[in-house]
């Protein structure tokens, strides 16, 4: 007669955790590559964020080979992908998060970036090339939000988070992964603490821009990607070739597959620049169109590039991009049936307020 286990679900979970810790070792410093090679299940987290209506969902669905019509992202949405490394092996899992709303909901990055998964987190930043006036502001706001959350996670005591993750260790690993020790730019860049991919979307619209404007955008994004130690690629949902290239870069972050080593820096063609394959000497100085760099008072190279870029593409008025305090009034989340019912209830509420106001006035006159 088979033996019936009396262990509860919590007992089994505790036993599994102890088994994993024993495989990790006493110092808790198991390399991420070991998780892939020893046949165990490997899980990674990829956070997609970027320009509002910039094509994040389209790119995500293409990467998952899902033939679905993209829908507006409601705040923060989760999905996952699985991939088998071979026969009779467990499938690796990629936890995929998509942040909607552009910069308005940037605080939600604290949900997918946690102390428990920080060592396997990567970020995909999608920037709408058809709206260059919003490009720098979107990049700056979202990367800052992600960096603040990463700082909080790295500040958590080691026992409360993934013991493999620490900010100095992650930054040194990223720097070694991106540039060799003898690279002249090693002291001039500030790699993002976790792997970062910049995707310029809507290249089909961008390619119709004036050549000088294309050159400014391309050089600026190349500088940003190199400065943060990121890969850079341009895509268009109307081009299967560019989407296939983007899919390989995302798959590299999600499953550790090969990303390809081809490079294209021609502004008239979609850029493809893997991290570590560019240099400040190849990028050149900030592009100037009727701008005297000597008149710009910049604190550092990043600030200088920002000032030059915003001289060419002035950022839109902050009033036009004022964050909506009431999400119900955001057209991104409109629903015809619900909105009509809400409008009717609002009218009934206003009518009720007027009637109550009249009754109170009547009572006041009587007294």
Short mmCIF file of N, CA and C in Angstrom, two decimals, residues 22-186:
data_model
loop_
_atom_site.label_atom_id
_atom_site.label_comp_id
_atom_site.label_asym_id
_atom_site.label_seq_id
_atom_site.Cartn_x
_atom_site.Cartn_y
_atom_site.Cartn_z
N UNK A 22 20.68 24.75 -0.33
CA UNK A 22 21.82 23.83 -0.21
C UNK A 22 22.57 23.74 -1.53
N UNK A 23 21.83 23.84 -2.67
CA UNK A 23 22.50 23.86 -3.98
C UNK A 23 23.26 25.15 -4.18
N UNK A 24 22.74 26.24 -3.58
CA UNK A 24 23.39 27.54 -3.75
C UNK A 24 24.74 27.60 -3.05
N UNK A 25 24.83 26.97 -1.88
CA UNK A 25 26.08 27.01 -1.13
C UNK A 25 25.98 27.91 0.07
N UNK A 26 26.99 27.83 0.93
CA UNK A 26 26.95 28.58 2.18
C UNK A 26 26.99 30.08 1.97
N UNK A 27 27.75 30.56 0.94
CA UNK A 27 27.89 32.00 0.78
C UNK A 27 26.75 32.61 0.00
N UNK A 28 25.84 31.79 -0.55
CA UNK A 28 24.68 32.31 -1.27
C UNK A 28 25.04 33.05 -2.53
N UNK A 29 26.20 32.70 -3.15
CA UNK A 29 26.64 33.45 -4.32
C UNK A 29 26.67 32.56 -5.54
N UNK A 30 25.54 32.03 -5.89
CA UNK A 30 25.41 31.18 -7.07
C UNK A 30 25.31 32.05 -8.30
N UNK A 31 26.12 31.78 -9.28
CA UNK A 31 26.10 32.58 -10.51
C UNK A 31 24.85 32.28 -11.31
N UNK A 32 24.31 33.30 -11.96
CA UNK A 32 23.07 33.13 -12.73
C UNK A 32 23.24 32.13 -13.85
N UNK A 33 24.46 32.07 -14.46
CA UNK A 33 24.67 31.13 -15.56
C UNK A 33 24.58 29.69 -15.08
N UNK A 34 24.94 29.45 -13.79
CA UNK A 34 24.83 28.09 -13.26
C UNK A 34 23.39 27.62 -13.24
N UNK A 35 22.46 28.56 -13.03
CA UNK A 35 21.05 28.19 -13.01
C UNK A 35 20.61 27.68 -14.37
N UNK A 36 21.24 28.17 -15.42
CA UNK A 36 20.85 27.79 -16.76
C UNK A 36 21.45 26.45 -17.15
N UNK A 37 22.68 26.20 -16.68
CA UNK A 37 23.40 25.04 -17.18
C UNK A 37 23.14 23.77 -16.38
N UNK A 38 22.69 23.90 -15.13
CA UNK A 38 22.57 22.70 -14.31
C UNK A 38 21.24 21.98 -14.49
N UNK A 39 20.44 22.42 -15.45
CA UNK A 39 19.19 21.72 -15.73
C UNK A 39 18.02 22.19 -14.90
N UNK A 40 18.24 23.10 -13.97
CA UNK A 40 17.16 23.60 -13.15
C UNK A 40 16.34 24.63 -13.92
N UNK A 41 15.16 24.90 -13.41
CA UNK A 41 14.29 25.91 -14.00
C UNK A 41 14.91 27.29 -13.83
N UNK A 42 14.95 28.07 -14.89
CA UNK A 42 15.50 29.42 -14.83
C UNK A 42 14.39 30.43 -15.06
N UNK A 43 14.29 31.41 -14.19
CA UNK A 43 13.25 32.44 -14.31
C UNK A 43 13.91 33.81 -14.41
N UNK A 44 13.41 34.61 -15.34
CA UNK A 44 13.88 35.98 -15.49
C UNK A 44 12.68 36.91 -15.55
N UNK A 45 12.92 38.19 -15.25
CA UNK A 45 11.87 39.20 -15.29
C UNK A 45 12.29 40.32 -16.24
N UNK A 46 11.39 40.69 -17.15
CA UNK A 46 11.65 41.77 -18.09
C UNK A 46 10.54 42.81 -17.94
N UNK A 47 10.94 44.06 -17.70
CA UNK A 47 10.00 45.16 -17.56
C UNK A 47 10.00 46.01 -18.82
N UNK A 48 8.85 46.09 -19.49
CA UNK A 48 8.67 46.94 -20.66
C UNK A 48 8.06 48.26 -20.21
N UNK A 49 8.67 49.36 -20.60
CA UNK A 49 8.10 50.67 -20.34
C UNK A 49 8.53 51.62 -21.46
N UNK A 50 7.90 52.79 -21.52
CA UNK A 50 8.28 53.72 -22.58
C UNK A 50 7.18 54.68 -22.95
N UNK A 51 7.27 55.22 -24.15
CA UNK A 51 6.35 56.25 -24.63
C UNK A 51 4.92 55.75 -24.63
N UNK A 52 4.01 56.64 -24.28
CA UNK A 52 2.60 56.30 -24.32
C UNK A 52 2.18 56.06 -25.77
N UNK A 53 1.50 54.94 -26.02
CA UNK A 53 1.08 54.54 -27.37
C UNK A 53 2.28 54.42 -28.30
N UNK A 54 3.43 54.00 -27.73
CA UNK A 54 4.64 53.89 -28.52
C UNK A 54 4.87 52.54 -29.16
N UNK A 55 4.00 51.58 -28.91
CA UNK A 55 4.13 50.27 -29.55
C UNK A 55 4.69 49.19 -28.65
N UNK A 56 4.66 49.39 -27.34
CA UNK A 56 5.20 48.38 -26.41
C UNK A 56 4.45 47.06 -26.52
N UNK A 57 3.12 47.14 -26.53
CA UNK A 57 2.32 45.91 -26.58
C UNK A 57 2.55 45.16 -27.88
N UNK A 58 2.65 45.89 -28.99
CA UNK A 58 2.90 45.25 -30.29
C UNK A 58 4.21 44.49 -30.28
N UNK A 59 5.26 45.12 -29.74
CA UNK A 59 6.57 44.47 -29.67
C UNK A 59 6.51 43.24 -28.77
N UNK A 60 5.85 43.38 -27.63
CA UNK A 60 5.74 42.27 -26.69
C UNK A 60 5.02 41.08 -27.30
N UNK A 61 3.91 41.33 -27.99
CA UNK A 61 3.14 40.25 -28.61
C UNK A 61 3.94 39.57 -29.72
N UNK A 62 4.66 40.36 -30.50
CA UNK A 62 5.50 39.78 -31.56
C UNK A 62 6.59 38.90 -30.97
N UNK A 63 7.17 39.35 -29.86
CA UNK A 63 8.22 38.55 -29.22
C UNK A 63 7.70 37.23 -28.69
N UNK A 64 6.42 37.20 -28.34
CA UNK A 64 5.80 35.97 -27.84
C UNK A 64 5.12 35.17 -28.95
N UNK A 65 5.23 35.67 -30.19
CA UNK A 65 4.58 35.00 -31.34
C UNK A 65 3.08 34.84 -31.13
N UNK A 66 2.47 35.87 -30.55
CA UNK A 66 1.03 35.84 -30.34
C UNK A 66 0.34 36.69 -31.40
N UNK A 67 -0.57 36.08 -32.11
CA UNK A 67 -1.30 36.78 -33.17
C UNK A 67 -2.55 37.41 -32.55
N UNK A 68 -2.36 38.51 -31.85
CA UNK A 68 -3.46 39.20 -31.19
C UNK A 68 -3.46 40.67 -31.59
N UNK A 69 -4.64 41.28 -31.53
CA UNK A 69 -4.74 42.71 -31.79
C UNK A 69 -4.33 43.46 -30.53
N UNK A 70 -3.32 44.33 -30.61
CA UNK A 70 -2.86 45.05 -29.41
C UNK A 70 -3.97 45.93 -28.83
N UNK A 71 -4.07 45.92 -27.52
CA UNK A 71 -5.04 46.77 -26.82
C UNK A 71 -4.29 47.73 -25.90
N UNK A 72 -4.88 48.88 -25.61
CA UNK A 72 -4.21 49.82 -24.69
C UNK A 72 -3.91 49.16 -23.35
N UNK A 73 -2.72 49.38 -22.85
CA UNK A 73 -2.31 48.80 -21.58
C UNK A 73 -2.94 49.56 -20.42
N UNK A 74 -3.59 48.83 -19.52
CA UNK A 74 -4.21 49.43 -18.35
C UNK A 74 -3.23 49.41 -17.19
N UNK A 75 -2.61 50.54 -16.93
CA UNK A 75 -1.66 50.70 -15.82
C UNK A 75 -0.48 49.74 -15.98
N UNK A 76 -0.50 48.62 -15.26
CA UNK A 76 0.59 47.65 -15.31
C UNK A 76 0.01 46.28 -15.57
N UNK A 77 0.47 45.63 -16.62
CA UNK A 77 -0.06 44.32 -17.00
C UNK A 77 1.05 43.28 -17.00
N UNK A 78 0.65 42.05 -16.71
CA UNK A 78 1.60 40.94 -16.59
C UNK A 78 1.24 39.82 -17.57
N UNK A 79 2.26 39.23 -18.15
CA UNK A 79 2.11 38.00 -18.91
C UNK A 79 3.42 37.23 -18.75
N UNK A 80 3.52 36.09 -19.38
CA UNK A 80 4.75 35.31 -19.25
C UNK A 80 5.00 34.54 -20.54
N UNK A 81 6.23 34.13 -20.70
CA UNK A 81 6.61 33.30 -21.84
C UNK A 81 7.44 32.14 -21.35
N UNK A 82 7.42 31.04 -22.09
CA UNK A 82 8.19 29.85 -21.72
C UNK A 82 9.00 29.38 -22.92
N UNK A 83 10.14 28.80 -22.63
CA UNK A 83 11.01 28.32 -23.71
C UNK A 83 11.80 27.13 -23.21
N UNK A 84 11.79 26.06 -23.98
CA UNK A 84 12.53 24.85 -23.62
C UNK A 84 13.94 24.92 -24.18
N UNK A 85 14.93 24.53 -23.36
CA UNK A 85 16.32 24.54 -23.81
C UNK A 85 16.66 23.29 -24.60
N UNK A 86 15.87 22.25 -24.45
CA UNK A 86 16.14 20.99 -25.15
C UNK A 86 15.10 19.96 -24.76
N UNK A 87 15.30 18.73 -25.21
CA UNK A 87 14.37 17.65 -24.90
C UNK A 87 14.51 17.24 -23.44
N UNK A 88 13.38 16.93 -22.84
CA UNK A 88 13.34 16.44 -21.46
C UNK A 88 14.00 17.40 -20.46
N UNK A 89 13.87 18.68 -20.72
CA UNK A 89 14.38 19.70 -19.79
C UNK A 89 13.24 20.64 -19.43
N UNK A 90 13.24 21.17 -18.21
CA UNK A 90 12.17 22.10 -17.82
C UNK A 90 12.25 23.37 -18.66
N UNK A 91 11.10 23.96 -18.91
CA UNK A 91 11.05 25.19 -19.70
C UNK A 91 11.41 26.40 -18.84
N UNK A 92 12.27 27.25 -19.38
CA UNK A 92 12.58 28.50 -18.70
C UNK A 92 11.37 29.42 -18.76
N UNK A 93 11.22 30.25 -17.76
CA UNK A 93 10.07 31.15 -17.68
C UNK A 93 10.54 32.59 -17.67
N UNK A 94 9.89 33.41 -18.47
CA UNK A 94 10.14 34.85 -18.47
C UNK A 94 8.89 35.55 -17.98
N UNK A 95 9.04 36.28 -16.89
CA UNK A 95 7.94 37.08 -16.36
C UNK A 95 7.99 38.45 -17.04
N UNK A 96 6.96 38.79 -17.79
CA UNK A 96 6.96 39.98 -18.62
C UNK A 96 5.94 40.99 -18.10
N UNK A 97 6.43 42.15 -17.71
CA UNK A 97 5.58 43.22 -17.20
C UNK A 97 5.59 44.38 -18.19
N UNK A 98 4.43 44.99 -18.38
CA UNK A 98 4.33 46.15 -19.27
C UNK A 98 3.68 47.31 -18.53
N UNK A 99 4.41 48.41 -18.46
CA UNK A 99 3.92 49.62 -17.80
C UNK A 99 3.29 50.54 -18.83
N UNK A 100 2.00 50.84 -18.65
CA UNK A 100 1.30 51.72 -19.58
C UNK A 100 1.27 53.15 -19.08
N UNK A 101 0.70 54.03 -19.90
CA UNK A 101 0.52 55.42 -19.47
C UNK A 101 1.71 56.31 -19.64
N UNK A 102 2.77 55.86 -20.33
CA UNK A 102 3.95 56.70 -20.48
C UNK A 102 4.63 56.96 -19.15
N UNK A 103 4.80 58.25 -18.80
CA UNK A 103 5.49 58.60 -17.56
C UNK A 103 4.52 58.79 -16.40
N UNK A 104 3.22 58.79 -16.67
CA UNK A 104 2.25 59.14 -15.62
C UNK A 104 2.15 58.09 -14.52
N UNK A 105 2.52 56.84 -14.81
CA UNK A 105 2.39 55.76 -13.82
C UNK A 105 3.74 55.16 -13.46
N UNK A 106 4.78 55.97 -13.54
CA UNK A 106 6.14 55.45 -13.34
C UNK A 106 6.36 54.86 -11.95
N UNK A 107 5.58 55.30 -10.96
CA UNK A 107 5.74 54.77 -9.59
C UNK A 107 5.45 53.27 -9.51
N UNK A 108 4.75 52.73 -10.50
CA UNK A 108 4.38 51.32 -10.45
C UNK A 108 5.55 50.38 -10.73
N UNK A 109 6.72 50.92 -11.05
CA UNK A 109 7.87 50.04 -11.29
C UNK A 109 8.25 49.26 -10.03
N UNK A 110 7.77 49.72 -8.87
CA UNK A 110 8.10 49.01 -7.63
C UNK A 110 7.46 47.64 -7.56
N UNK A 111 6.45 47.39 -8.39
CA UNK A 111 5.77 46.08 -8.34
C UNK A 111 6.59 44.99 -9.03
N UNK A 112 7.08 45.18 -10.27
CA UNK A 112 7.86 44.11 -10.90
C UNK A 112 9.31 44.04 -10.46
N UNK A 113 9.87 45.12 -9.89
CA UNK A 113 11.27 45.11 -9.45
C UNK A 113 11.29 44.94 -7.94
N UNK A 114 11.63 43.75 -7.48
CA UNK A 114 11.56 43.43 -6.06
C UNK A 114 12.89 42.87 -5.56
N UNK A 115 13.06 42.84 -4.24
CA UNK A 115 14.30 42.26 -3.69
C UNK A 115 14.50 40.80 -4.07
N UNK A 116 13.44 40.08 -4.35
CA UNK A 116 13.55 38.65 -4.63
C UNK A 116 13.98 38.34 -6.05
N UNK A 117 13.78 39.29 -6.99
CA UNK A 117 14.10 38.98 -8.39
C UNK A 117 15.11 39.94 -9.01
N UNK A 118 15.68 40.84 -8.20
CA UNK A 118 16.49 41.92 -8.77
C UNK A 118 17.71 41.39 -9.55
N UNK A 119 18.22 40.24 -9.18
CA UNK A 119 19.40 39.71 -9.87
C UNK A 119 19.09 39.20 -11.27
N UNK A 120 17.81 39.01 -11.58
CA UNK A 120 17.43 38.51 -12.91
C UNK A 120 16.50 39.47 -13.64
N UNK A 121 16.47 40.73 -13.22
CA UNK A 121 15.61 41.73 -13.85
C UNK A 121 16.35 42.43 -14.99
N UNK A 122 15.64 42.75 -16.05
CA UNK A 122 16.16 43.58 -17.12
C UNK A 122 15.06 44.53 -17.57
N UNK A 123 15.44 45.61 -18.24
CA UNK A 123 14.50 46.66 -18.62
C UNK A 123 14.54 46.89 -20.12
N UNK A 124 13.36 47.00 -20.73
CA UNK A 124 13.22 47.36 -22.15
C UNK A 124 12.51 48.71 -22.20
N UNK A 125 13.18 49.72 -22.73
CA UNK A 125 12.62 51.06 -22.82
C UNK A 125 12.29 51.35 -24.27
N UNK A 126 11.00 51.49 -24.57
CA UNK A 126 10.52 51.74 -25.93
C UNK A 126 10.26 53.24 -26.10
N UNK A 127 10.94 53.86 -27.06
CA UNK A 127 10.82 55.29 -27.30
C UNK A 127 10.24 55.54 -28.69
N UNK A 128 9.20 56.37 -28.76
CA UNK A 128 8.50 56.67 -30.01
C UNK A 128 9.33 57.64 -30.84
N UNK A 129 9.92 57.16 -31.93
CA UNK A 129 10.76 58.01 -32.77
C UNK A 129 9.96 59.08 -33.51
N UNK A 130 8.65 58.88 -33.64
CA UNK A 130 7.83 59.85 -34.37
C UNK A 130 7.52 61.08 -33.53
N UNK A 131 7.87 61.05 -32.22
CA UNK A 131 7.60 62.19 -31.34
C UNK A 131 8.88 62.57 -30.61
N UNK A 132 9.85 63.15 -31.33
CA UNK A 132 11.15 63.46 -30.71
C UNK A 132 11.06 64.49 -29.59
N UNK A 133 10.06 65.35 -29.59
CA UNK A 133 9.94 66.36 -28.54
C UNK A 133 9.65 65.73 -27.17
N UNK A 134 9.13 64.52 -27.16
CA UNK A 134 8.83 63.82 -25.90
C UNK A 134 9.90 62.79 -25.55
N UNK A 135 10.86 62.60 -26.45
CA UNK A 135 11.77 61.47 -26.33
C UNK A 135 12.66 61.56 -25.10
N UNK A 136 13.37 62.68 -24.93
CA UNK A 136 14.30 62.77 -23.81
C UNK A 136 13.56 62.75 -22.47
N UNK A 137 12.48 63.49 -22.37
CA UNK A 137 11.73 63.55 -21.12
C UNK A 137 11.21 62.19 -20.71
N UNK A 138 10.71 61.41 -21.67
CA UNK A 138 10.21 60.07 -21.37
C UNK A 138 11.33 59.18 -20.90
N UNK A 139 12.45 59.21 -21.61
CA UNK A 139 13.60 58.40 -21.22
C UNK A 139 14.08 58.76 -19.83
N UNK A 140 14.23 60.04 -19.58
CA UNK A 140 14.78 60.50 -18.30
C UNK A 140 13.87 60.13 -17.13
N UNK A 141 12.59 60.38 -17.27
CA UNK A 141 11.63 60.12 -16.19
C UNK A 141 11.54 58.63 -15.86
N UNK A 142 11.45 57.78 -16.88
CA UNK A 142 11.26 56.36 -16.64
C UNK A 142 12.53 55.68 -16.12
N UNK A 143 13.68 56.04 -16.68
CA UNK A 143 14.91 55.45 -16.18
C UNK A 143 15.18 55.90 -14.75
N UNK A 144 14.83 57.15 -14.44
CA UNK A 144 15.01 57.63 -13.08
C UNK A 144 14.12 56.86 -12.10
N UNK A 145 12.87 56.61 -12.51
CA UNK A 145 11.95 55.85 -11.65
C UNK A 145 12.47 54.44 -11.41
N UNK A 146 12.97 53.80 -12.48
CA UNK A 146 13.52 52.45 -12.33
C UNK A 146 14.77 52.46 -11.46
N UNK A 147 15.61 53.48 -11.63
CA UNK A 147 16.84 53.57 -10.85
C UNK A 147 16.55 53.79 -9.37
N UNK A 148 15.55 54.62 -9.08
CA UNK A 148 15.17 54.85 -7.68
C UNK A 148 14.71 53.56 -7.03
N UNK A 149 13.90 52.77 -7.76
CA UNK A 149 13.43 51.50 -7.20
C UNK A 149 14.59 50.52 -7.02
N UNK A 150 15.52 50.51 -7.96
CA UNK A 150 16.68 49.62 -7.83
C UNK A 150 17.53 50.02 -6.63
N UNK A 151 17.67 51.33 -6.41
CA UNK A 151 18.42 51.81 -5.23
C UNK A 151 17.76 51.30 -3.94
N UNK A 152 16.43 51.36 -3.90
CA UNK A 152 15.71 50.88 -2.71
C UNK A 152 15.94 49.39 -2.51
N UNK A 153 15.91 48.64 -3.60
CA UNK A 153 16.07 47.19 -3.51
C UNK A 153 17.48 46.85 -3.05
N UNK A 154 18.48 47.52 -3.61
CA UNK A 154 19.86 47.24 -3.23
C UNK A 154 20.14 47.62 -1.77
N UNK A 155 19.32 48.54 -1.23
CA UNK A 155 19.50 48.97 0.16
C UNK A 155 18.91 47.98 1.15
N UNK A 156 18.11 47.03 0.65
CA UNK A 156 17.50 46.03 1.54
C UNK A 156 18.59 45.10 2.05
N UNK A 157 18.55 44.72 3.34
CA UNK A 157 19.55 43.80 3.88
C UNK A 157 19.61 42.51 3.09
N UNK A 158 20.80 41.92 2.91
CA UNK A 158 20.96 40.73 2.08
C UNK A 158 20.03 39.58 2.43
N UNK A 159 19.73 39.39 3.72
CA UNK A 159 18.88 38.27 4.11
C UNK A 159 17.46 38.43 3.59
N UNK A 160 17.06 39.67 3.27
CA UNK A 160 15.70 39.93 2.85
C UNK A 160 15.54 39.98 1.33
N UNK A 161 16.64 39.82 0.61
CA UNK A 161 16.56 39.86 -0.85
C UNK A 161 17.43 38.78 -1.45
N UNK A 162 17.46 38.72 -2.77
CA UNK A 162 18.31 37.77 -3.47
C UNK A 162 19.76 38.05 -3.09
N UNK A 163 20.43 37.10 -2.48
CA UNK A 163 21.78 37.33 -1.95
C UNK A 163 22.81 37.57 -3.03
N UNK A 164 22.47 37.26 -4.29
CA UNK A 164 23.42 37.47 -5.38
C UNK A 164 23.47 38.92 -5.81
N UNK A 165 22.48 39.73 -5.40
CA UNK A 165 22.34 41.09 -5.92
C UNK A 165 22.87 42.13 -4.96
N UNK A 166 23.79 42.92 -5.42
CA UNK A 166 24.24 44.11 -4.71
C UNK A 166 24.62 45.12 -5.76
N UNK A 167 24.39 46.39 -5.48
CA UNK A 167 24.61 47.42 -6.50
C UNK A 167 26.05 47.46 -7.01
N UNK A 168 27.07 47.54 -6.15
CA UNK A 168 28.43 47.57 -6.67
C UNK A 168 28.76 46.35 -7.51
N UNK A 169 28.30 45.18 -7.06
CA UNK A 169 28.57 43.95 -7.79
C UNK A 169 27.88 43.98 -9.14
N UNK A 170 26.62 44.42 -9.17
CA UNK A 170 25.89 44.47 -10.43
C UNK A 170 26.51 45.46 -11.40
N UNK A 171 26.91 46.62 -10.90
CA UNK A 171 27.50 47.62 -11.78
C UNK A 171 28.83 47.15 -12.34
N UNK A 172 29.66 46.50 -11.50
CA UNK A 172 30.94 46.01 -11.99
C UNK A 172 30.74 44.89 -13.00
N UNK A 173 29.74 44.03 -12.75
CA UNK A 173 29.45 42.96 -13.71
C UNK A 173 28.99 43.53 -15.03
N UNK A 174 28.11 44.54 -14.96
CA UNK A 174 27.62 45.16 -16.20
C UNK A 174 28.77 45.81 -16.96
N UNK A 175 29.66 46.49 -16.24
CA UNK A 175 30.78 47.16 -16.90
C UNK A 175 31.71 46.15 -17.56
N UNK A 176 32.00 45.06 -16.85
CA UNK A 176 32.85 44.03 -17.43
C UNK A 176 32.18 43.35 -18.61
N UNK A 177 30.87 43.17 -18.51
CA UNK A 177 30.14 42.53 -19.60
C UNK A 177 30.09 43.41 -20.83
N UNK A 178 30.03 44.73 -20.62
CA UNK A 178 29.85 45.66 -21.73
C UNK A 178 31.16 46.03 -22.40
N UNK A 179 32.17 46.40 -21.59
CA UNK A 179 33.42 46.91 -22.14
C UNK A 179 34.62 46.16 -21.56
N UNK A 180 35.63 45.87 -22.38
CA UNK A 180 36.85 45.25 -21.84
C UNK A 180 37.61 46.26 -20.98
N UNK A 181 38.54 45.75 -20.19
CA UNK A 181 39.26 46.60 -19.23
C UNK A 181 40.07 47.70 -19.91
N UNK A 182 40.52 47.45 -21.14
CA UNK A 182 41.36 48.44 -21.81
C UNK A 182 40.57 49.39 -22.70
N UNK A 183 39.23 49.36 -22.61
CA UNK A 183 38.42 50.26 -23.45
C UNK A 183 38.55 51.70 -22.97
N UNK A 184 38.78 52.66 -23.87
CA UNK A 184 38.99 54.05 -23.45
C UNK A 184 37.77 54.72 -22.82
N UNK A 185 36.58 54.15 -23.00
CA UNK A 185 35.36 54.79 -22.48
C UNK A 185 34.94 54.27 -21.11
N UNK A 186 35.71 53.36 -20.53
CA UNK A 186 35.29 52.73 -19.28
C UNK A 186 35.02 53.74 -18.17
#
